[in-house]
Coordinates of C-alpha atoms in Angstrom, one line a residue:
Chain A
M1 CA 0.0 0.0 0.0
N2 CA 1.3 3.4 -1.0
P3 CA 2.6 5.4 2.1
T4 CA 0.6 8.5 1.2
P5 CA -2.6 7.7 3.1
Y6 CA -0.5 7.0 6.2
L7 CA 1.2 10.3 5.9
V8 CA -2.1 12.2 5.4
L9 CA -3.4 10.4 8.5
A10 CA -0.3 11.4 10.5
T11 CA -0.8 15.0 9.2
I12 CA -4.4 15.1 10.3
L13 CA -3.6 13.7 13.8
F14 CA -0.7 16.1 14.2
T15 CA -2.9 19.1 13.3
L16 CA -5.6 18.0 15.6
G17 CA -3.1 17.7 18.4
G18 CA -1.8 21.2 17.7
A19 CA -5.4 22.5 17.7
G20 CA -5.9 20.9 21.1
V21 CA -2.7 22.6 22.5
L22 CA -3.8 26.0 21.1
L23 CA -7.5 25.9 21.9
R24 CA -7.9 24.1 25.2
R25 CA -7.4 25.7 28.6
N26 CA -7.2 22.5 30.7
A27 CA -3.6 21.7 31.2
L28 CA -4.3 18.0 31.1
I29 CA -6.0 18.1 27.8
A30 CA -3.3 20.3 26.3
F31 CA -0.8 17.8 27.5
M32 CA -2.6 14.9 26.0
S33 CA -2.7 16.8 22.7
V34 CA 1.1 17.0 22.8
E35 CA 1.1 13.2 23.2
L36 CA -1.2 13.0 20.2
M37 CA 1.3 15.1 18.1
L38 CA 4.2 12.8 19.2
N39 CA 2.1 9.8 18.1
A40 CA 1.4 11.3 14.8
A41 CA 5.2 11.9 14.3
N42 CA 5.8 8.3 15.2
L43 CA 3.4 7.1 12.6
A44 CA 5.2 9.1 10.0
F45 CA 8.6 7.7 11.2
V46 CA 7.3 4.1 10.9
T47 CA 5.8 4.7 7.5
F48 CA 9.0 6.1 6.1
A49 CA 11.0 3.3 7.7
R50 CA 8.9 0.8 5.7
M51 CA 9.1 2.9 2.6
H52 CA 12.9 3.0 2.6
G53 CA 13.2 -0.6 3.7
N54 CA 15.3 0.6 6.6
I55 CA 14.5 0.0 10.2
D56 CA 16.2 3.1 11.7
G57 CA 12.9 5.0 11.6
Q58 CA 11.4 2.4 14.0
I59 CA 14.3 2.9 16.4
V60 CA 13.7 6.7 16.4
A61 CA 10.0 6.1 17.0
F62 CA 10.9 3.8 19.9
F63 CA 13.1 6.5 21.4
V64 CA 10.4 9.1 20.9
M65 CA 8.1 6.8 22.9
V66 CA 10.6 6.5 25.8
I67 CA 11.2 10.3 25.9
A68 CA 7.4 10.8 25.8
A69 CA 7.0 8.6 28.9
A70 CA 9.7 10.5 30.7
E71 CA 8.1 13.8 29.7
V72 CA 4.7 12.7 30.9
V73 CA 6.0 11.7 34.3
V74 CA 7.6 15.1 34.8
G75 CA 4.8 17.1 33.2
L76 CA 2.1 15.4 35.3
A77 CA 4.2 15.9 38.4
I78 CA 4.3 19.7 37.6
I79 CA 0.6 19.8 36.9
V80 CA -0.1 18.1 40.3
M81 CA 2.2 20.5 42.0
I82 CA 0.5 23.5 40.4
F83 CA -2.9 22.2 41.3
R84 CA -1.8 21.7 44.9
T85 CA -0.7 25.3 45.3
R86 CA -3.2 27.1 43.0
R87 CA -6.2 24.8 43.1
S88 CA -6.6 24.8 39.4
A89 CA -5.6 22.8 36.4
S90 CA -6.2 25.6 33.9
V91 CA -3.2 27.0 32.0
D92 CA -4.6 30.5 32.4
D93 CA -4.3 30.5 36.1
A94 CA -0.6 29.7 36.2
S95 CA 0.3 33.3 35.4
L96 CA 2.6 34.3 38.2
L97 CA 5.4 35.4 35.8
K98 CA 3.1 37.8 34.0
L99 CA 4.1 41.5 34.4
Chain B
M1 CA -20.7 -1.5 14.3
S2 CA -22.6 0.2 11.5
L3 CA -19.7 2.6 11.2
L4 CA -17.3 -0.3 10.9
T5 CA -19.3 -2.0 8.2
A6 CA -19.7 1.2 6.3
V7 CA -16.0 1.8 6.5
A8 CA -15.3 -1.7 5.4
A9 CA -17.7 -1.4 2.5
Q10 CA -16.0 1.8 1.5
A11 CA -12.6 0.1 1.8
S12 CA -13.6 -2.8 -0.4
E13 CA -15.1 -0.4 -2.9
T14 CA -12.0 1.6 -3.2
S15 CA -9.8 -1.4 -3.3
T16 CA -11.6 -3.1 -6.1
S17 CA -10.2 -0.7 -8.6
S18 CA -6.6 -1.2 -7.7
G19 CA -6.4 -4.7 -6.3
T20 CA -7.7 -5.4 -2.8
T21 CA -5.3 -5.9 0.1
G22 CA -6.1 -6.6 3.7
E23 CA -3.9 -3.7 4.7
E24 CA -6.1 -1.2 2.9
V25 CA -9.2 -2.5 4.6
L26 CA -7.5 -2.3 7.9
F27 CA -6.3 1.2 7.2
W28 CA -9.6 2.5 6.1
I29 CA -11.2 1.0 9.3
L30 CA -8.6 2.3 11.7
A31 CA -7.8 5.7 10.2
P32 CA -11.3 7.1 10.8
L33 CA -11.3 5.7 14.3
A34 CA -8.0 7.4 15.0
V35 CA -9.2 10.7 13.6
L36 CA -12.5 10.3 15.6
G37 CA -10.5 9.8 18.8
A38 CA -8.4 12.8 18.1
L39 CA -11.5 14.9 17.4
G40 CA -13.0 13.6 20.6
L41 CA -9.9 14.6 22.6
V42 CA -10.0 18.2 21.2
L43 CA -13.8 18.6 21.5
S44 CA -14.7 16.8 24.7
R45 CA -15.5 19.0 27.7
K46 CA -14.3 16.6 30.4
A47 CA -10.7 15.5 30.7
V48 CA -11.7 11.9 31.4
H49 CA -13.6 11.6 28.1
G50 CA -10.6 13.2 26.3
A51 CA -8.3 10.6 27.9
L52 CA -10.5 7.7 26.8
F53 CA -10.8 9.1 23.2
L54 CA -7.0 9.4 23.1
A55 CA -6.6 5.8 24.3
M56 CA -8.8 4.8 21.3
T57 CA -6.6 6.7 18.9
M58 CA -3.5 5.1 20.4
V59 CA -4.8 1.6 20.1
S60 CA -5.7 2.3 16.4
L61 CA -2.2 3.6 15.8
A62 CA -0.8 0.5 17.5
L63 CA -2.7 -1.7 15.0
L64 CA -1.5 0.5 12.2
F65 CA 2.1 -0.1 13.4
L66 CA 1.4 -3.8 13.2
A67 CA 0.3 -3.3 9.6
L68 CA 3.4 -1.3 8.8
E69 CA 5.7 -4.2 9.6
A70 CA 6.6 -2.9 13.1
P71 CA 5.2 -5.5 15.5
F72 CA 7.6 -4.5 18.2
L73 CA 6.5 -0.9 18.1
G74 CA 2.9 -1.9 18.0
V75 CA 3.2 -3.9 21.2
V76 CA 5.3 -1.2 22.8
Q77 CA 2.7 1.4 21.8
I78 CA -0.1 -0.5 23.6
V79 CA 2.0 -1.4 26.6
V80 CA 3.7 2.0 27.1
Y81 CA 1.1 4.5 25.8
T82 CA -2.3 3.0 26.5
G83 CA -1.1 0.9 29.4
A84 CA 1.2 3.2 31.3
I85 CA 0.9 6.8 30.1
M86 CA -2.8 6.9 29.7
M87 CA -3.3 5.2 33.1
L88 CA -1.0 7.9 34.6
F89 CA -3.1 10.5 33.0
L90 CA -6.3 9.0 34.4
F91 CA -4.8 8.9 37.9
V92 CA -3.9 12.5 37.6
I93 CA -7.3 13.4 36.3
M94 CA -8.7 11.6 39.3
L95 CA -6.5 13.8 41.6
V96 CA -6.9 17.1 39.8
G97 CA -9.9 17.1 37.5
V98 CA -12.8 17.6 39.8
D99 CA -13.5 21.0 38.3
A100 CA -12.4 19.6 34.9
T101 CA -14.9 21.6 32.8
D102 CA -13.0 24.0 30.6
S103 CA -13.6 27.7 30.8
R104 CA -14.8 29.2 27.6
V105 CA -13.5 32.6 28.4
E106 CA -10.9 33.9 25.9
T107 CA -8.0 35.4 27.9
I108 CA -6.3 36.8 24.8
R109 CA -8.6 38.6 22.4
G110 CA -8.9 36.8 19.1
Q111 CA -6.7 34.0 20.2
R112 CA -9.2 31.3 19.4
G113 CA -9.9 32.5 15.9
A114 CA -6.2 33.0 15.2
A115 CA -5.5 29.5 16.5
A116 CA -8.2 28.0 14.3
L117 CA -6.8 29.8 11.3
A118 CA -3.3 28.7 12.0
V119 CA -4.4 25.1 12.5
L120 CA -6.3 25.2 9.2
G121 CA -3.3 26.6 7.5
V122 CA -1.0 23.9 8.8
L123 CA -3.5 21.2 7.9
V124 CA -3.8 22.5 4.3
L125 CA -0.1 23.0 3.9
L126 CA 1.0 19.6 5.2
T127 CA -1.8 17.7 3.5
A128 CA -1.0 19.4 0.2
V129 CA 2.7 18.5 0.6
T130 CA 2.2 14.9 1.7
G131 CA -0.8 14.2 -0.4
R132 CA 0.6 15.4 -3.6
A133 CA 4.1 13.9 -3.2
A134 CA 4.8 11.1 -5.6
L135 CA 6.1 8.5 -3.1
P136 CA 7.4 5.2 -4.3
D137 CA 5.7 2.0 -3.1
P138 CA 7.3 0.8 0.1
I139 CA 10.3 -1.5 -0.2
G140 CA 9.3 -3.3 3.0
T141 CA 11.5 -4.3 5.8
D142 CA 11.9 -7.9 5.0
E143 CA 15.4 -7.5 3.7
A144 CA 16.5 -5.3 6.5
T145 CA 15.2 -7.7 9.1
P146 CA 16.3 -11.2 8.1
D147 CA 15.8 -12.7 11.6
G148 CA 12.6 -10.8 12.2
N149 CA 11.7 -7.4 13.4
V150 CA 12.5 -7.8 17.1
Y151 CA 16.0 -9.2 16.4
A152 CA 16.8 -6.4 14.0
I153 CA 15.7 -3.7 16.5
A154 CA 17.7 -5.4 19.3
D155 CA 20.8 -5.3 17.0
L156 CA 20.4 -1.6 16.3
I157 CA 19.5 -0.5 19.9
F158 CA 22.4 -2.4 21.5
G159 CA 24.7 -1.8 18.5
R160 CA 24.7 1.4 16.6
Y161 CA 22.3 3.2 19.0
V162 CA 23.7 1.9 22.3
W163 CA 24.9 5.4 23.3
A164 CA 21.4 6.9 22.7
F165 CA 20.0 4.0 24.6
E166 CA 22.2 4.7 27.6
V167 CA 21.3 8.4 27.5
V168 CA 17.6 7.6 27.4
A169 CA 18.1 5.4 30.4
I170 CA 19.6 8.3 32.3
V171 CA 16.7 10.5 31.2
L172 CA 14.2 8.0 32.5
I173 CA 15.9 7.8 35.9
T174 CA 16.2 11.5 36.1
A175 CA 12.5 11.9 35.2
A176 CA 11.5 9.4 37.9
V177 CA 13.6 11.1 40.5
G178 CA 12.4 14.5 39.4
A179 CA 8.7 13.5 39.6
M180 CA 9.3 12.2 43.1
A181 CA 11.1 15.5 44.1
L182 CA 8.4 17.6 42.6
T183 CA 5.5 15.9 44.2
H184 CA 7.1 15.3 47.5
K185 CA 5.7 17.5 50.2
E186 CA 7.8 18.2 53.2
R187 CA 5.9 18.8 56.4
V188 CA 7.3 22.1 57.7
T189 CA 4.9 22.5 60.6
R190 CA 3.9 20.1 63.3
R191 CA 0.8 18.0 62.7
L192 CA -2.1 19.6 64.6
T193 CA -3.9 17.5 67.1
Q194 CA -7.7 17.1 67.1
R195 CA -8.0 19.4 70.2
E196 CA -6.1 22.2 68.4
L197 CA -8.2 21.8 65.3
S198 CA -11.4 22.0 67.3
E199 CA -10.2 25.1 69.2
R200 CA -9.3 26.7 65.9
R201 CA -12.7 25.9 64.4
F202 CA -14.3 27.8 67.3
R203 CA -11.8 30.7 67.1
D204 CA -11.5 31.3 63.4
G205 CA -14.5 29.7 61.7
D206 CA -18.1 30.5 61.6
P207 CA -19.4 29.8 65.1
R208 CA -22.7 28.5 63.6
N209 CA -20.6 25.6 62.1
A210 CA -18.7 24.9 65.3
A211 CA -20.4 21.6 65.7
G212 CA -19.6 20.6 62.0
L213 CA -21.5 21.4 58.8
P214 CA -25.1 20.3 58.5
V215 CA -25.7 16.8 57.1
P216 CA -27.0 16.5 53.6
G217 CA -30.2 14.8 52.6
V218 CA -32.1 15.4 55.9
Y219 CA -35.4 15.9 54.2
A220 CA -38.8 14.4 54.6
R221 CA -39.0 12.6 51.3
H222 CA -35.5 12.4 49.9
N223 CA -32.5 10.9 51.5
A224 CA -29.4 11.5 49.4
V225 CA -26.1 13.3 49.6
D226 CA -26.9 15.4 46.6
T227 CA -29.9 17.0 48.3
P228 CA -29.3 19.8 50.7
A229 CA -30.8 19.8 54.1
L230 CA -33.6 22.1 54.9
L231 CA -33.1 24.8 57.5
P232 CA -35.9 25.5 60.0
D233 CA -37.3 28.2 57.8
G234 CA -37.5 25.9 54.8
T235 CA -34.6 27.2 52.8
P236 CA -31.9 24.8 51.7
A237 CA -28.6 24.8 53.6
E238 CA -26.1 25.1 50.8
S239 CA -23.2 24.1 53.0
S240 CA -24.7 20.7 53.7
V241 CA -23.9 19.4 50.1
P242 CA -20.4 18.2 49.6
A243 CA -18.3 20.8 47.7
V244 CA -17.1 18.1 45.3
L245 CA -20.7 17.5 44.1
V246 CA -21.3 21.2 43.7
A247 CA -18.1 21.6 41.7
R248 CA -19.1 18.7 39.4
G249 CA -22.6 20.1 39.0
A250 CA -24.1 16.9 40.5
A251 CA -25.9 18.6 43.4
R252 CA -29.7 18.9 43.0
P253 CA -30.8 22.4 42.1
A254 CA -33.3 24.2 44.4
E255 CA -36.2 23.8 41.9
E256 CA -36.1 20.1 42.1
F257 CA -36.7 19.8 45.8
A258 CA -39.2 22.6 45.6
E259 CA -41.2 20.2 43.5
D260 CA -40.8 17.6 46.2
I261 CA -42.3 20.1 48.7
G262 CA -45.2 20.6 46.3
E263 CA -45.6 16.9 46.0
I264 CA -45.9 16.5 49.8
G265 CA -48.1 19.5 50.4
P266 CA -51.4 18.3 48.7
H267 CA -50.7 14.7 49.6
G268 CA -50.6 15.6 53.2
Q269 CA -53.7 17.8 53.0
K270 CA -56.0 15.5 51.1
P271 CA -56.2 12.6 53.6
S272 CA -56.3 14.9 56.6
G273 CA -60.1 15.1 56.1
L274 CA -60.3 11.4 55.9
Q275 CA -58.3 10.9 58.9
P276 CA -61.0 10.9 61.6
Q277 CA -63.1 8.5 59.5
G278 CA -60.2 6.1 59.2
E279 CA -59.5 6.3 62.9
G280 CA -63.2 5.7 63.6
D281 CA -63.3 2.7 61.3
Q282 CA -60.2 1.1 62.7
P283 CA -61.5 -0.7 65.8
E284 CA -64.5 -2.1 63.9
G285 CA -62.4 -3.3 61.0
D286 CA -59.9 -4.9 63.4
A287 CA -62.7 -6.6 65.3
T288 CA -64.3 -8.1 62.1
A289 CA -60.9 -9.2 60.9
G290 CA -60.3 -10.9 64.2
E291 CA -63.6 -12.7 64.0
G292 CA -62.9 -13.8 60.4
G293 CA -66.5 -13.0 59.1
P294 CA -67.7 -13.5 55.6
N295 CA -66.9 -9.9 54.6
D296 CA -63.1 -10.4 54.8
D297 CA -62.5 -7.9 52.0
V298 CA -64.0 -5.0 53.7
P299 CA -61.7 -4.8 56.7
A300 CA -58.7 -5.1 54.4
D301 CA -60.0 -2.1 52.5
D302 CA -60.6 -0.3 55.7
G303 CA -57.1 -1.2 56.8
G304 CA -55.7 0.3 53.5
A305 CA -57.7 3.5 54.0
D306 CA -56.5 3.6 57.5
D307 CA -53.0 3.3 56.3
D308 CA -53.4 6.0 53.8
G309 CA -54.9 8.2 56.5
A310 CA -52.0 7.6 58.9
R311 CA -49.1 8.1 56.5
P312 CA -49.8 11.7 55.4
D313 CA -50.2 12.4 59.1
Q314 CA -46.7 11.2 59.5
D315 CA -45.6 13.2 56.5
E316 CA -47.1 16.3 58.0
A317 CA -45.2 15.7 61.2
D318 CA -42.0 15.1 59.4
G319 CA -42.5 18.1 57.2
G320 CA -43.1 20.2 60.3
D321 CA -40.0 18.9 61.8
A322 CA -37.9 19.6 58.7
R323 CA -39.2 23.1 58.5

């Protein structure tokens, strides 16, 4: 099967993830949208790996997954900490650095 | 299921023209599911629903990885993403997301419109590039993985990419330690005893709540935590409903138990006229029932009427208590 449909799917998922990051105020949903973008990039990596008959793309996708796991652990810890001090999971409320 | 069959029919329709493959059918089933999950994540109002939609997208992507000759990544996708990361998200939503409904207020003027425009632009641009590119048919990874996918990946990870693998291990350990350091809460003050807490409640708090907040659901007809207790003057005591239920919007609004009051009112008034009759009948009815006469039905009826007469009486008494 030609790789184009896979790439278009990855594009759509990536864009939807970006829309979630830009449009949603809930920190958790914005964070999940970032995960969606990483997943879309992984799909493109695996598609290209198959297209080129070369498995390095799968290795990169694997490392992306591992880094995503580490990122989620730290990010969720930060969200929990902010919620503890400010009682809110909205990205608009964490505005202490605002002048 | 109707969606699946429709997609499958569409898949078979499109594949008849250019040779049908199982992979195309799989793709045209899974791709709409993945897009649907992503849309659900962006559009759902509650974070929990978003997390479940995202899990659906990730499972679809895992199956697509299997179709793309990456069985190891497909399994890792399910184990790591849907198994570990999404469960972590769900735990945090459980901790944090009580007031998870998103605010619709735009903090930056025109931000939403600009964001939508940018998203649309990126979508059109990327789709135009990827959709119009003349890509060759995939070579396939059979030649690159003579011993199978997992062996080839192991060769690369522990061979050419072993340095990256070690660095990633350090990153994971650092992340775990960092998460523990971030969420750890050092107790800087002494833990208060119950006596001190009680004294502080009298000193600082509302003295009317010194004995604790009123209990919810103390009400003639309705016994539930989502129903506020009634104060002596008949108004609902808002502080008697748990704050979590109020934040979720699960507490009963005032109109609903006003209807309950209306339901009790006429019910209590109507039989009050019958009440003396019922009481007057009662000894006779009981006597005939005891004798076991031929008119067995009549005392039973009388008993029923008596019951009806007695219950509203009770209701009135309870209502009076509650008010």
